[in-house]
XYZ file of C-alpha atoms in Angstrom:
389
model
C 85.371 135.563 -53.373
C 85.067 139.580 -53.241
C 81.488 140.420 -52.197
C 79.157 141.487 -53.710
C 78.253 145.108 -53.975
C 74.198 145.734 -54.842
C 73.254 148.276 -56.890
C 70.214 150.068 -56.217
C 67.362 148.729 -58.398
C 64.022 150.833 -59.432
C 60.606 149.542 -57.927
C 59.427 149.344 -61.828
C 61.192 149.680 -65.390
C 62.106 153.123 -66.005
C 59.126 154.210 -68.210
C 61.212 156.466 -70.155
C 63.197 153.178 -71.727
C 62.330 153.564 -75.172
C 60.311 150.702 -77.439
C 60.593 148.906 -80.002
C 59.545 149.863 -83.664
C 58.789 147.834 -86.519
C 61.414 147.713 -89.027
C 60.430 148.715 -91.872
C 58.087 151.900 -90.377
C 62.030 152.911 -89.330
C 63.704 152.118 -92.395
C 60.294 154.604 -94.021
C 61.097 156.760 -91.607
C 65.023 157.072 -92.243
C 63.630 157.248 -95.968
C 61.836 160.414 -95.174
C 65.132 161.879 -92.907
C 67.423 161.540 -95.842
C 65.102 164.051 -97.526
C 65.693 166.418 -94.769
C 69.332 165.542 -94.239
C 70.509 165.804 -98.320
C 70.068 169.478 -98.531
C 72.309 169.921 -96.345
C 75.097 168.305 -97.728
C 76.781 170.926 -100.168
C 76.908 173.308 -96.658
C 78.764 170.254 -94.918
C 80.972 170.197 -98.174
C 82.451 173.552 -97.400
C 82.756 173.193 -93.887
C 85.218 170.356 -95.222
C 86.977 172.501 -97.233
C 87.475 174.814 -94.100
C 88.654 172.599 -91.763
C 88.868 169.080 -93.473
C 90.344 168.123 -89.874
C 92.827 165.051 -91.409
C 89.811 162.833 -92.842
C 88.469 162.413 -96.407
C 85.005 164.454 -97.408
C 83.246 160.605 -98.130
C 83.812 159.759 -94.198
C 82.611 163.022 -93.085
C 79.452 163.599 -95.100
C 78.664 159.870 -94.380
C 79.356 160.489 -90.414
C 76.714 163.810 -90.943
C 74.158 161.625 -92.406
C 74.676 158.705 -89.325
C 74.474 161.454 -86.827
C 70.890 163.240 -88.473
C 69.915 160.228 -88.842
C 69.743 159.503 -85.829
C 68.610 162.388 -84.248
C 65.591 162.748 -86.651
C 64.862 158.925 -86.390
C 65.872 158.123 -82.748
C 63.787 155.109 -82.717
C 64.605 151.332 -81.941
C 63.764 148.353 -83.824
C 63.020 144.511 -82.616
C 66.003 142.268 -82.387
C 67.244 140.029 -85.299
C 65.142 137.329 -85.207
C 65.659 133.629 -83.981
C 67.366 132.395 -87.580
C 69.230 135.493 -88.384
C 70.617 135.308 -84.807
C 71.834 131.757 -85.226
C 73.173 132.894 -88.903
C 75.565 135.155 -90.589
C 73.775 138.094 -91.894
C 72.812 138.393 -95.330
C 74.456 141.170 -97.274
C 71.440 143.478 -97.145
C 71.586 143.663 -93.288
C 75.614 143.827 -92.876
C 76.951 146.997 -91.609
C 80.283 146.460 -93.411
C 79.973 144.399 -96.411
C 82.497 141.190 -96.094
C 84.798 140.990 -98.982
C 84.161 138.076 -101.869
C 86.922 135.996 -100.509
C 86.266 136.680 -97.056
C 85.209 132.572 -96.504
C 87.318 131.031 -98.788
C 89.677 130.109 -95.696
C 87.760 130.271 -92.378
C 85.103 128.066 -91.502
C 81.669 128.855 -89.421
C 80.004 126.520 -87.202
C 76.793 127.815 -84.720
C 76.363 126.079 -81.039
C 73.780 126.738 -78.872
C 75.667 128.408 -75.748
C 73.675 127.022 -72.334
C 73.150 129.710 -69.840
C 75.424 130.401 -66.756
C 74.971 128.599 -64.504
C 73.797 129.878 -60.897
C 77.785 129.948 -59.313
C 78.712 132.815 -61.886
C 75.568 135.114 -61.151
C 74.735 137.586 -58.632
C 78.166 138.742 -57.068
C 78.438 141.904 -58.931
C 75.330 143.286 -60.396
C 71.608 141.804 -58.505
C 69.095 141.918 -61.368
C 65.127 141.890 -61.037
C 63.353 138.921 -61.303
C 62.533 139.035 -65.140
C 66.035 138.953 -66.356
C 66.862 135.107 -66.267
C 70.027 133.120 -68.018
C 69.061 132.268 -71.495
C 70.739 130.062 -73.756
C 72.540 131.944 -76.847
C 73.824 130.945 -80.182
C 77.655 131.450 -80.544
C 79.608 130.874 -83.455
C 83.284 129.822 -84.170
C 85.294 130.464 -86.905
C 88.135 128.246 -87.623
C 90.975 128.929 -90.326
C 92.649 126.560 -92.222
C 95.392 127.128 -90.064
C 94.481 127.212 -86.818
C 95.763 124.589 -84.263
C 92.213 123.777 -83.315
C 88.970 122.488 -85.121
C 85.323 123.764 -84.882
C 83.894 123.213 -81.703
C 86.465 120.549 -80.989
C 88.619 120.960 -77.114
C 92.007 123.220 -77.209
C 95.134 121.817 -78.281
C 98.073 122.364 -76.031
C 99.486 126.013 -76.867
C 96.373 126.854 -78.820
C 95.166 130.646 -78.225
C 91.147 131.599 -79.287
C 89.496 134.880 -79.331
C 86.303 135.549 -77.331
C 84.961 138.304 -79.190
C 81.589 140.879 -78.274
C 80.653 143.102 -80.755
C 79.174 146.681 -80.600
C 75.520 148.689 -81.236
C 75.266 149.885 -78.573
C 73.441 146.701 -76.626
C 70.553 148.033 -79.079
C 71.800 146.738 -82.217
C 74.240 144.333 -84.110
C 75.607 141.299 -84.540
C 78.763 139.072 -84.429
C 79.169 138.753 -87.948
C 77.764 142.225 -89.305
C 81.202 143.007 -90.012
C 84.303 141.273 -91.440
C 86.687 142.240 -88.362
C 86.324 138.978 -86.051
C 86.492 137.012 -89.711
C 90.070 139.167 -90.339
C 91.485 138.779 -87.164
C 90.789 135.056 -87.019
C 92.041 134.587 -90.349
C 95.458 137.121 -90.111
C 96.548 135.344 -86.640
C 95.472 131.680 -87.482
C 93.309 130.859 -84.042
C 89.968 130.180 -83.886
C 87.648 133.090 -82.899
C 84.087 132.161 -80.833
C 81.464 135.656 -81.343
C 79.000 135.327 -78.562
C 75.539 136.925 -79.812
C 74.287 138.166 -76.736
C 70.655 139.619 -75.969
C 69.992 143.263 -76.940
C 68.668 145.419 -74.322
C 65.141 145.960 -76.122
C 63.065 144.663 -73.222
C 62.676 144.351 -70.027
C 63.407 140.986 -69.896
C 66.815 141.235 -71.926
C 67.958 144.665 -70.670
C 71.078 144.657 -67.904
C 71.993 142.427 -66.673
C 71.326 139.915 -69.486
C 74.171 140.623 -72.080
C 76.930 140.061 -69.022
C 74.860 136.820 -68.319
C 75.117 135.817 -71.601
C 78.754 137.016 -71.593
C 79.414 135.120 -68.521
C 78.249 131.950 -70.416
C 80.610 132.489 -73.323
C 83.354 132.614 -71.006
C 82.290 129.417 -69.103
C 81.673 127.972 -72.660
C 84.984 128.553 -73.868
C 86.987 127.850 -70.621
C 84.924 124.869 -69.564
C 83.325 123.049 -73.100
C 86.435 123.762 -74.649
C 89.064 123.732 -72.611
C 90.753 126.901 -73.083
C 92.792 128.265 -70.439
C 91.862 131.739 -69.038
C 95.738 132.566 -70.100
C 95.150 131.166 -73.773
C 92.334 133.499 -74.346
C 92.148 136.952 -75.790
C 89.042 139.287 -74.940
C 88.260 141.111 -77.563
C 85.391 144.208 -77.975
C 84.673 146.512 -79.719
C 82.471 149.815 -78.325
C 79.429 148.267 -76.112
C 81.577 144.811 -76.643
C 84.322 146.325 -74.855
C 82.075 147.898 -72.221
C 80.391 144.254 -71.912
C 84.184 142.889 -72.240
C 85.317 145.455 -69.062
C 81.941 144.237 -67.176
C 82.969 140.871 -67.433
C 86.702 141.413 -66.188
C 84.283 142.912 -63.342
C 82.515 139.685 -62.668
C 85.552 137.529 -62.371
C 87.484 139.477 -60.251
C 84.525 139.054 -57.877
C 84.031 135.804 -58.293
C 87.845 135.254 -57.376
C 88.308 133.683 -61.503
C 91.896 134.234 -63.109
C 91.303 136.946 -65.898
C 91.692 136.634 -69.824
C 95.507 136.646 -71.173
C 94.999 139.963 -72.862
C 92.118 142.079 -73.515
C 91.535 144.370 -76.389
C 89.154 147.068 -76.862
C 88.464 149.075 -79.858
C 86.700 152.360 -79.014
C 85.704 150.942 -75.696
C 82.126 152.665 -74.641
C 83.173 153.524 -71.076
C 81.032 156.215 -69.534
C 76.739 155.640 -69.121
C 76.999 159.240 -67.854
C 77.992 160.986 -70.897
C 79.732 163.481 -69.262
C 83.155 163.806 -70.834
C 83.892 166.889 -73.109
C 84.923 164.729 -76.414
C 80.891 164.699 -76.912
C 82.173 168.064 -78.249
C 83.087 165.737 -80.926
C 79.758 165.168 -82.302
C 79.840 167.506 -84.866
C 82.666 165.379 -86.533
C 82.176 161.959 -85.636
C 79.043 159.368 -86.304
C 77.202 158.497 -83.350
C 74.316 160.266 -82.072
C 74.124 161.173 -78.399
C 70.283 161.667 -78.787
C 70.224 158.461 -79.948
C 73.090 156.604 -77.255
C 71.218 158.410 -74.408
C 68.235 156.303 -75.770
C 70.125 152.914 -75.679
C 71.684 154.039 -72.468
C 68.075 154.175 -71.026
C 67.231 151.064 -72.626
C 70.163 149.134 -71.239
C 69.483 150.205 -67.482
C 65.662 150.612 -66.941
C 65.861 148.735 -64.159
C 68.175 150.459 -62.175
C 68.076 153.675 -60.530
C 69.783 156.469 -61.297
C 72.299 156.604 -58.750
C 74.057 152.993 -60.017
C 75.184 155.257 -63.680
C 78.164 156.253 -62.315
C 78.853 152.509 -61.041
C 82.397 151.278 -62.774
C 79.791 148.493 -63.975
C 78.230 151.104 -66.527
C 80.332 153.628 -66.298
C 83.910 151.903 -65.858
C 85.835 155.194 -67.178
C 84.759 156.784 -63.671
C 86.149 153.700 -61.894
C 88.771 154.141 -59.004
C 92.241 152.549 -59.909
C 91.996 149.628 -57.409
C 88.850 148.324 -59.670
C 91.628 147.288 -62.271
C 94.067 145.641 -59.793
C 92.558 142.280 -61.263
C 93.927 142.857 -64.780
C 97.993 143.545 -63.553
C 99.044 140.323 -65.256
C 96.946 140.968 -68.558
C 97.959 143.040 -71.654
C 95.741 145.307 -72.798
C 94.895 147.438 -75.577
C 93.194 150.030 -76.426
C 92.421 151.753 -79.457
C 90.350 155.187 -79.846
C 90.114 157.530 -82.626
C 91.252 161.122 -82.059
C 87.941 162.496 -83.118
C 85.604 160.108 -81.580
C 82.975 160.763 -79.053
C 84.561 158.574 -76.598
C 88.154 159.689 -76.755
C 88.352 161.162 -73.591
C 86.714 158.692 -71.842
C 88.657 156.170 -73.461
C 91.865 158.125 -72.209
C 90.671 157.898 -68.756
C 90.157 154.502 -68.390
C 93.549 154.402 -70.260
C 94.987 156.693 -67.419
C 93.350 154.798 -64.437
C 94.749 151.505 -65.255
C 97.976 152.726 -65.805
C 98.165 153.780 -62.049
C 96.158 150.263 -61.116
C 99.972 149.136 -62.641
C 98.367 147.031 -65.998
C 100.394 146.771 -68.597
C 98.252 149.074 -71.111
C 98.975 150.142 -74.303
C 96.816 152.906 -76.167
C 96.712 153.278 -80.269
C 95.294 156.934 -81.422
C 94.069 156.737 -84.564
C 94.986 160.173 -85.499
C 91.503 161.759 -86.962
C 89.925 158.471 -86.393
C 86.395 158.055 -85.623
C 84.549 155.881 -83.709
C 85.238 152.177 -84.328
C 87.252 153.335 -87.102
C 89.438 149.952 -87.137
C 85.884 148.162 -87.201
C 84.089 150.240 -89.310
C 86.851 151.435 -91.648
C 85.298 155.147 -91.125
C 88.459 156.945 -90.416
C 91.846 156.564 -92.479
C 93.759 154.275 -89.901
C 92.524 151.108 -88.858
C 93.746 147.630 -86.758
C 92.769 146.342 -90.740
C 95.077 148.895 -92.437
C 96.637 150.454 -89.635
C 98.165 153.920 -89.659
C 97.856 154.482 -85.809
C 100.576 155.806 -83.906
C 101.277 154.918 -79.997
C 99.333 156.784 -77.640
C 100.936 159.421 -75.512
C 98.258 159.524 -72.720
């Protein structure tokens, strides 16, 4: 077993971590914004016409909106509560609405995921006191086509997708969007979404989501009988930052990795120091409003554990991927995003670490555009081309 390594933990929560608001004073709130934020439209418009930059004027006044949004109404809301986080969403609080067919051939089933257990904690990343394992609901889907049944054990050959979803560890859901639904469906395996605690308090902030992440693995691997090799990792921004933190875990717990990992617009830098934050005036997300969840996510560390490859696993040292040699990878980034140079160094470090890596640009994309369908190529509909990084 690789030993641990401790990072430095603060005496008390960082006070600056930002609460919770109710949900509809926000939702009031980002009522009020758009009045602010629609004047400015028609002078976005022309900018468009200037430099249109390869995407289509819907995507980029949407993306303006997102990003004043966000800086105007930088404020978090409570978590989904108990039923809606045992539950698909309902329409009204999807982020992508699902198509009208989108169930007529995959099946959902909900299990209570126990927590992990005390052998899988504590060799990577020591947490204080408060943050305890907690039992989570996960959900399977099953196609009509797929080797497997439900919550039933693997049958021999049969691959699954473990898949973590993004928002930032402030937001979101497994099922806010149809993409885990389409992938399960396209590639006929079953696909388990681990709903994994938000970092909105003190008691769910790092390092609860990899604990809960940690579970889902042992759930999969252990209750169902899925071979590390059978299994594809799958995340999608903070997913695939909770998806590289869990590679982490296993390597130091001396645990054969997933069989291939994919990332869609991993989020791989807590430092936000790259210069495709340049980017912002283009793309969707808010760094007012990441810097928030960033704070919320590790109030209980100090500030000298950012950098860590555990947070910050684009500023990693090549030997940190070593682990991942005999996994393929993917990773896909938008051209335009925030996060595309970060993304290309993590891209660049494991390619010296010797892992078989391969990058899709999604030429103009955005961020999460294959999730999100914001930019014109997508893993959905995908116009991508290799990377060249």
């Amino acid at each position: 077993m690789t030993p641990a390594h401790s990072l430095p933990l603060r005496i008390r929560p960082d006070l600056r971590a930002p609460s919770v608001w109710p949900a509809d004073t926000v939702a009031r709130l980002q009522s009020l914004a758009k009045v602010v934020i629609y004047p400015l439209l028609p002078f976005y418009v022309l900018r468009w016409l200037f430099n249109p930059r390869g995407q289509n004027l819907k995507t980029y006044l949407l993306s303006r909106v997102d990003v004043w949004q966000g800086y105007l109404v930088p404020l978090l809301t409570p978590p989904e509560s108990a039923e809606q986080a045992a539950r698909p969403l309902p329409k009204s609080l999807q982020y992508i609405p699902f198509p009208p067919d989108a169930w007529d051939t995959v099946r959902w089933e909900v299990a209570d995921v126990p927590p992990a257990s005390e052998d899988m904690m504590g060799h990577l990343v020591d947490g204080p006191a408060c943050v305890k394992p907690s039992s989570r609901p996960g959900f399977m889907l099953t196609p009509s086509d797929a080797l497997g049944n439900g919550f039933a054990k693997a049958q021999p050959g049969e691959r699954i997708i473990l898949f973590f979803h993004g928002g930032g560890y402030i937001k979101g859901h497994p099922l806010w969007t149809p993409f885990p639904l389409k992938l399960a469906k396209d590639h006929g395996v079953r696909a388990f979404l681990c709903n994994y605690r938000k970092t909105l308090s003190d008691a769910a902030a790092f390092p609860a989501p990899l604990l809960d992440a940690l579970a889902a693995w042992a759930y999969v691997t252990l209750n169902l009988g899925f071979a590390p090799a059978q299994i594809l990792l799958l995340g999608d921004s903070a997913g695939a930052h909770l998806a590289l933190a869990l590679v982490q875990q296993l390597a130091a717990l001396g645990r054969p990795q997933a069989g291939a990992l994919a990332m869609v617009s991993p989020w791989t830098d807590f430092t936000a120091s790259f210069p495709s934050w340049a980017n912002e005036s283009v793309d969707h997300l808010s760094r007012r409003m990441l810097l928030a969840a960033i704070r919320a996510a590790v109030r209980h560390y100090a500030p000298d554990a950012i950098p860590d490859p555990v947070f910050s696993p684009a500023l990693a040292d090549s030997d940190q991927w070593k682990c991942l040699c005999a996994t393929r990878v993917l990773v896909s980034v938008g051209t335009d995003e925030v996060f595309a140079d970060e993304d290309y160094a993590l891209v660049m470090c494991m390619r010296r670490a010797g892992v078989d890596i391969t990058l899709m640009e999604d030429v103009h994309g955005l961020h999460e555009g294959p999730v999100t369908l914001w930019s014109p190529g997508s893993l959905l509909s995908h116009k991508a081309r290799p990377g060249a990084v």
